[in-house]
XYZ file of C-alpha atoms in Angstrom:
468
model
C -24.192 27.311 20.825
C -23.054 26.452 17.299
C -21.148 23.208 16.698
C -17.483 23.498 15.756
C -15.550 21.154 13.500
C -12.450 21.447 11.280
C -12.682 22.784 7.753
C -11.113 20.888 4.859
C -7.610 22.403 4.886
C -7.511 22.748 8.673
C -7.763 19.001 9.090
C -4.202 18.233 7.902
C -0.844 19.958 7.381
C -1.018 21.084 3.770
C 2.521 22.504 3.627
C 3.942 19.260 5.031
C 2.043 17.361 2.327
C 3.685 19.469 -0.395
C 7.109 18.747 1.101
C 6.421 15.030 1.488
C 5.000 14.563 -2.035
C 6.843 17.009 -4.308
C 5.893 17.833 -7.875
C 7.471 19.797 -10.696
C 11.198 20.427 -10.338
C 10.996 19.601 -6.616
C 10.274 15.985 -7.603
C 13.703 15.670 -9.194
C 15.449 17.645 -6.459
C 14.160 15.190 -3.870
C 14.372 11.882 -5.719
C 16.914 12.062 -8.529
C 19.857 9.884 -7.539
C 18.132 8.476 -4.440
C 19.294 4.975 -3.629
C 16.942 2.019 -3.539
C 17.776 1.586 0.150
C 16.741 5.167 0.964
C 13.520 4.780 -0.985
C 12.719 1.546 0.838
C 13.360 3.251 4.195
C 10.887 5.990 3.250
C 8.335 3.415 2.118
C 8.779 1.459 5.334
C 8.173 4.523 7.514
C 4.971 5.399 5.658
C 3.807 1.793 5.529
C 4.001 1.430 9.298
C 1.957 4.624 9.770
C -0.733 3.279 7.447
C -0.779 -0.107 9.193
C -1.107 1.579 12.583
C -4.164 3.464 11.322
C -5.647 0.329 9.739
C -5.579 -1.542 13.071
C -8.034 1.079 14.377
C -10.628 0.239 11.722
C -13.138 -2.641 12.156
C -12.753 -3.802 8.542
C -9.044 -4.529 8.920
C -9.436 -5.796 12.459
C -11.897 -8.383 11.133
C -10.042 -9.437 7.971
C -6.599 -9.485 9.502
C -7.883 -11.168 12.642
C -9.544 -13.912 10.595
C -6.174 -14.502 8.925
C -4.544 -14.882 12.322
C -2.473 -11.690 12.023
C -1.681 -9.621 15.122
C -0.076 -6.159 15.351
C 3.142 -7.765 16.569
C 3.405 -9.737 13.312
C 3.923 -6.598 11.210
C 7.215 -4.972 12.136
C 8.213 -3.625 8.717
C 7.349 -3.601 5.032
C 9.156 -6.930 4.753
C 6.193 -8.483 6.600
C 3.575 -7.287 4.099
C 3.020 -10.768 2.648
C 1.650 -11.869 6.043
C -1.372 -9.632 5.423
C -4.252 -11.020 3.319
C -5.174 -9.416 0.013
C -8.349 -7.359 -0.203
C -10.356 -6.514 -3.299
C -13.550 -4.827 -4.373
C -15.527 -7.889 -3.241
C -14.331 -7.339 0.337
C -15.317 -3.677 0.201
C -18.761 -4.558 -1.146
C -19.157 -7.238 1.543
C -18.399 -4.533 4.098
C -21.095 -2.322 2.566
C -23.601 -5.182 2.636
C -22.864 -5.896 6.289
C -22.884 -2.264 7.384
C -24.953 -0.226 4.913
C -24.774 2.228 3.359
C -21.037 3.024 3.618
C -19.570 -0.130 5.182
C -16.935 -0.247 7.897
C -13.821 -0.127 5.696
C -13.135 3.496 6.698
C -12.327 5.083 10.043
C -15.012 7.740 10.009
C -17.293 6.115 12.569
C -14.611 6.186 15.250
C -14.192 9.982 15.011
C -16.579 12.078 17.183
C -18.874 14.272 15.073
C -17.353 17.498 16.394
C -13.864 16.347 15.378
C -14.753 14.703 12.099
C -13.049 16.236 9.049
C -14.968 16.846 5.837
C -15.374 13.690 3.749
C -15.347 13.534 -0.055
C -17.820 10.906 -1.236
C -18.120 9.365 -4.700
C -18.729 5.945 -6.225
C -16.998 3.870 -8.855
C -18.464 3.726 -12.357
C -19.906 0.249 -11.839
C -18.035 -1.071 -14.890
C -17.503 -4.425 -13.168
C -20.784 -4.528 -11.220
C -22.613 -2.546 -8.539
C -21.021 0.889 -7.953
C -18.739 0.896 -4.919
C -18.754 3.746 -2.373
C -15.514 5.717 -2.345
C -14.667 7.877 0.656
C -11.730 10.238 0.990
C -10.308 12.197 3.886
C -8.885 15.622 2.988
C -5.228 14.545 3.154
C -5.793 11.390 1.102
C -7.859 13.297 -1.432
C -5.251 16.012 -1.901
C -2.280 13.650 -2.250
C -4.315 11.694 -4.786
C -4.949 14.850 -6.801
C -1.371 16.008 -6.412
C -0.097 12.768 -7.948
C -2.168 13.435 -11.079
C -0.829 16.994 -11.204
C 2.680 15.611 -10.679
C 2.124 13.204 -13.566
C 0.908 15.879 -15.966
C 3.821 18.175 -15.147
C 6.274 15.252 -15.344
C 4.981 14.516 -18.847
C 5.770 18.081 -19.890
C 2.463 19.947 -19.533
C 3.153 23.502 -20.687
C 2.480 26.448 -18.362
C -1.001 27.960 -18.787
C -2.193 25.128 -21.020
C -5.882 24.681 -21.830
C -7.119 21.215 -20.910
C -10.399 19.630 -21.918
C -11.458 16.655 -19.810
C -13.694 13.876 -21.111
C -13.964 12.149 -17.727
C -17.480 11.612 -16.391
C -18.995 13.488 -13.479
C -22.162 12.772 -11.540
C -21.577 10.362 -8.665
C -18.464 8.792 -10.182
C -15.077 9.968 -9.030
C -13.253 10.508 -12.328
C -14.215 13.955 -13.566
C -14.237 15.594 -10.132
C -10.880 14.109 -9.206
C -9.186 15.257 -12.422
C -10.699 18.751 -12.107
C -9.305 19.070 -8.582
C -5.911 17.787 -9.714
C -5.611 20.269 -12.576
C -6.976 23.309 -10.742
C -5.005 22.653 -7.529
C -1.673 21.444 -8.935
C -1.219 23.018 -12.387
C -1.963 26.496 -13.736
C -3.952 25.220 -16.715
C -7.377 26.444 -17.781
C -9.721 23.504 -17.303
C -12.812 22.643 -19.372
C -14.822 19.918 -17.635
C -16.736 18.727 -20.693
C -17.303 15.223 -19.357
C -18.645 12.337 -21.402
C -20.809 12.507 -24.515
C -23.867 12.188 -22.281
C -22.949 15.279 -20.255
C -21.767 17.416 -23.182
C -22.763 16.304 -26.663
C -19.801 15.225 -28.762
C -20.501 17.879 -31.396
C -20.518 20.525 -28.680
C -17.270 19.147 -27.240
C -15.341 19.703 -30.463
C -16.788 23.207 -30.770
C -15.552 23.950 -27.244
C -12.078 22.791 -28.228
C -12.021 25.108 -31.224
C -13.536 28.103 -29.443
C -11.279 28.042 -26.380
C -8.071 26.870 -28.025
C -7.799 23.567 -26.197
C -4.303 22.106 -26.601
C -4.476 19.132 -24.201
C -7.087 16.357 -24.142
C -7.463 14.067 -21.140
C -9.766 11.083 -20.701
C -10.289 7.550 -21.943
C -8.770 7.309 -25.398
C -11.611 5.317 -26.945
C -13.843 8.362 -26.635
C -11.065 10.836 -27.463
C -10.521 8.979 -30.716
C -14.256 9.027 -31.409
C -14.238 12.831 -30.970
C -11.804 13.199 -33.871
C -14.415 11.571 -36.132
C -17.093 13.898 -34.780
C -14.868 16.910 -35.439
C -14.534 15.966 -39.089
C -18.281 15.380 -39.339
C -18.689 18.949 -38.060
C -16.281 20.317 -40.672
C -13.476 20.834 -38.130
C -10.052 19.457 -38.997
C -8.014 18.116 -36.040
C -4.437 19.348 -36.242
C -5.480 22.433 -38.188
C -8.629 23.904 -36.610
C -7.917 22.245 -33.255
C -4.225 22.034 -32.424
C -3.684 19.444 -29.715
C -0.170 19.205 -28.219
C -0.798 16.358 -25.767
C -3.276 13.572 -25.235
C -3.124 12.175 -21.705
C -5.284 9.097 -21.452
C -5.395 5.432 -20.603
C -3.756 3.873 -23.607
C -3.165 0.352 -22.379
C -2.202 -1.721 -25.384
C -4.055 0.496 -27.846
C -2.308 1.603 -31.039
C -0.761 5.010 -30.478
C -0.269 5.670 -34.168
C -3.974 5.615 -35.014
C -4.899 7.891 -32.089
C -2.104 10.358 -32.802
C -2.894 10.423 -36.526
C -6.556 11.129 -35.771
C -5.589 14.304 -33.868
C -2.766 15.659 -36.010
C 0.079 13.769 -34.286
C 0.230 15.221 -30.758
C 2.419 13.555 -28.105
C 0.608 10.756 -26.256
C 1.006 9.823 -22.593
C -0.373 6.944 -20.579
C -1.092 6.749 -16.851
C -2.650 4.237 -14.507
C -4.745 4.286 -11.349
C -8.032 3.052 -9.910
C -10.720 4.797 -7.902
C -9.598 3.551 -4.497
C -5.883 4.208 -4.950
C -5.707 7.231 -7.205
C -2.811 7.708 -9.630
C -0.234 4.926 -9.279
C 2.054 5.347 -12.301
C 2.607 7.675 -15.221
C 4.511 7.723 -18.477
C 7.277 10.293 -18.670
C 8.949 12.211 -21.487
C 11.254 9.202 -21.939
C 8.267 7.111 -23.159
C 9.837 4.042 -21.577
C 7.053 2.522 -19.532
C 5.157 4.142 -16.675
C 7.027 5.353 -13.611
C 5.438 4.047 -10.405
C 5.100 6.778 -7.751
C 6.770 4.588 -5.173
C 6.973 7.326 -2.550
C 3.169 7.110 -2.426
C 2.481 3.469 -3.350
C 3.995 0.074 -2.726
C 3.228 -2.093 -5.757
C 3.346 -5.890 -5.854
C 2.873 -7.986 -8.996
C 1.314 -11.322 -8.056
C 0.367 -14.398 -10.026
C -3.421 -14.327 -10.675
C -3.762 -18.022 -9.781
C -1.465 -18.368 -6.769
C -1.193 -14.803 -5.377
C 2.561 -15.345 -5.191
C 5.154 -12.918 -6.623
C 5.586 -13.403 -10.337
C 8.833 -14.603 -11.863
C 11.040 -11.974 -13.473
C 9.614 -10.942 -16.828
C 6.138 -12.280 -16.099
C 2.732 -10.603 -16.020
C 0.772 -10.325 -12.794
C -2.030 -8.632 -10.894
C -1.198 -5.198 -9.573
C -1.651 -5.275 -5.797
C -1.395 -1.795 -4.293
C -0.715 -0.403 -0.839
C -1.248 3.356 -0.595
C 1.524 4.747 1.606
C -0.183 8.117 2.060
C -3.708 7.084 3.085
C -3.299 7.149 6.846
C -6.273 9.404 7.514
C -9.706 7.984 6.673
C -9.519 4.977 4.330
C -6.250 3.011 4.457
C -5.668 0.795 1.440
C -3.349 -2.129 2.112
C -2.747 -4.965 -0.375
C -5.658 -4.004 -2.631
C -5.860 -6.413 -5.559
C -6.854 -4.349 -8.585
C -7.084 -7.493 -10.795
C -5.403 -5.362 -13.468
C -2.557 -7.095 -15.274
C 0.841 -5.595 -16.087
C 4.540 -6.399 -16.157
C 7.701 -4.615 -15.028
C 9.881 -2.767 -17.529
C 13.474 -4.021 -17.193
C 16.546 -1.823 -17.048
C 17.487 1.417 -15.269
C 15.223 4.448 -14.976
C 16.408 6.888 -17.647
C 15.026 9.854 -15.697
C 17.409 9.241 -12.794
C 14.577 8.388 -10.410
C 14.672 5.432 -8.017
C 11.227 4.233 -9.055
C 10.362 1.038 -10.932
C 8.408 1.181 -14.168
C 5.488 -0.893 -15.443
C 4.366 -1.650 -18.977
C 0.834 -0.337 -18.445
C -2.660 -1.792 -18.277
C -2.677 -5.094 -20.176
C -6.108 -6.457 -19.215
C -8.063 -7.697 -16.215
C -7.524 -11.103 -14.668
C -11.198 -11.230 -13.601
C -12.233 -10.365 -17.174
C -10.028 -13.049 -18.638
C -11.406 -15.820 -20.822
C -9.605 -19.156 -20.639
C -10.011 -20.892 -23.959
C -8.436 -24.307 -24.579
C -5.677 -23.607 -22.073
C -4.919 -20.074 -23.318
C -5.607 -16.957 -21.229
C -7.220 -14.282 -23.409
C -7.585 -10.695 -22.195
C -10.297 -9.036 -24.315
C -8.785 -5.573 -23.814
C -5.738 -6.714 -25.760
C -7.609 -7.906 -28.852
C -7.998 -4.460 -30.421
C -4.265 -3.722 -30.521
C -3.724 -7.090 -32.213
C -5.961 -5.986 -35.068
C -4.251 -2.635 -35.611
C -1.961 -3.981 -38.326
C -5.038 -4.307 -40.559
C -5.469 -0.966 -42.317
C -9.245 -1.334 -42.741
C -9.772 -1.951 -38.988
C -11.448 1.155 -37.501
C -10.445 0.569 -33.894
C -13.777 -0.537 -32.431
C -14.264 -4.139 -31.352
C -15.980 -6.381 -28.834
C -15.511 -10.020 -27.831
C -18.281 -12.526 -27.143
C -17.565 -15.622 -25.079
C -20.068 -18.330 -26.054
C -20.717 -21.968 -25.150
C -22.400 -24.464 -27.473
C -24.749 -27.326 -26.548
C -21.838 -29.742 -26.087
C -20.205 -27.438 -23.521
C -17.419 -26.249 -25.814
C -16.394 -22.632 -25.214
C -15.494 -20.288 -28.018
C -14.867 -16.612 -28.631
C -16.274 -14.400 -31.362
C -14.347 -11.208 -32.136
C -16.526 -8.540 -33.742
C -14.606 -5.708 -35.388
C -15.595 -2.559 -37.265
C -13.946 -2.152 -40.674
C -14.094 0.388 -43.478
C -14.558 -2.334 -46.103
C -17.949 -2.451 -47.811
C -20.234 -5.290 -46.719
C -19.968 -7.394 -49.919
C -16.158 -7.572 -49.615
C -15.929 -8.371 -45.882
C -16.278 -12.140 -46.226
C -13.056 -12.232 -48.243
C -11.165 -10.756 -45.252
C -12.310 -13.253 -42.642
C -9.545 -15.795 -43.239
C -6.919 -13.062 -42.870
C -8.420 -11.884 -39.572
C -8.697 -15.414 -38.217
C -5.087 -16.146 -39.189
C -3.894 -12.915 -37.598
C -5.597 -13.660 -34.275
C -4.452 -17.282 -34.276
C -0.871 -16.112 -34.757
C -1.093 -13.583 -31.918
C -3.285 -15.505 -29.447
C -2.190 -19.043 -30.186
C -5.593 -20.584 -30.925
C -8.367 -20.064 -33.434
C -11.264 -17.732 -32.638
C -14.287 -16.760 -34.687
C -14.476 -13.377 -36.403
C -17.341 -11.163 -37.573
C -16.678 -7.929 -39.485
C -19.181 -5.070 -39.359
C -19.397 -1.489 -40.543
C -18.489 1.732 -38.757
C -20.680 2.478 -35.736
C -22.474 -0.874 -35.719
C -20.875 -1.958 -32.432
C -21.673 1.245 -30.554
C -24.872 -0.176 -28.963
C -22.755 -3.039 -27.561
C -19.548 -1.204 -26.588
C -21.412 1.965 -25.516
C -18.264 3.895 -26.438
C -20.308 7.068 -26.864
C -21.718 7.084 -23.324
C -19.286 5.125 -21.132
C -15.872 6.154 -19.855
C -14.685 2.556 -20.296
C -16.253 0.839 -23.318
C -17.483 -2.731 -22.930
C -15.026 -5.154 -24.525
C -16.422 -8.513 -23.371
C -19.910 -9.990 -23.476
C -19.751 -13.295 -21.602
C -22.761 -15.227 -22.870
C -21.619 -18.654 -21.674
C -23.798 -18.679 -18.598
C -26.889 -16.861 -19.797
């Protein structure tokens, strides 16, 4: 007798998911004009469903129990601060205790014959050992839908041709974006991947051959591809006509990226592997709209874990309101820094907006009382016309124990003339950061072995050599 178990789309109500998490025009029909009170009621209902599921999972039973929390303590979303924060370190501790997949998911409690298909990936390992990522079918599809919602919200044209520079292999990125585009838009999708998977020269030829008009990926590499195109005799904006670049802009200069590709419209969005897409820039270009029907976002002080004061920057702590199937995510500290955008939502939606990714609190360097986020150094240098956009920071410590930072930047200036620019660069960074840092100027491409911009989705921006 053959075993029976549910197939992917049999394991949840797909039509109900589309109603609960609308996209396209349905997004505005459902949410435009919604009051804050109605949104909070929706969030509360979904939060309590997620909490109920989490109490069934050993990981949350252990962590919440150690914090002295009982089910009776959580009666509504207003009680969320009673729950302890979790982060990647907690997930990796779970994996170490219960290899190979940990106990942070609810899969082990489901009998084999009832177990739904599981999507399994890992993180990129940018901040350490790759973390297992597991998705139930419902959670996976809502996650993809939110990317599709974001692209359509931005103004993705019908039947567009999208080329993706997100990596594949074991990491989640490329697979997740492919599913989002093919399930929730009608675009033609080219899954080119990183420069390791499809050579950069071949990538630009693909764009020209198939008439790609939308580029998606990490903008460091997208910008690098414009240089490769010109090296191949292909002129961006003329031979390759890009309408949109949808990437992770953070604090990067939009002007230099747009100019490199013939001035297409640029859009930012934010998410992490565990949570999926959290927020996206809209056609108003006024911050990123948080998908608050699917996420509850807290901004907490990196030092105290308390809510930040109005106008301040804080860690994004995320609770996924839709992940009530396999892997609930409740108060997940991303350690990514942002701030809220003040004022009303110009799109008529009830959702808050965030500024975007401004750096990582666990990648921060504290130098003489000043918090420095290496990711933000590049945008500071953009006002220098000879700066080519590539940079890396080195945190160093001398024999006396004094910490310092060296900013290495690629410039177009010939080597004999670079020394004359150093004072200007040091003055610029002192004005923007508040303290003096050291500067080294190098030629185009010299930092690639350090940043690994040609092979990594997220280039390395900090080398912390203080403890080596």
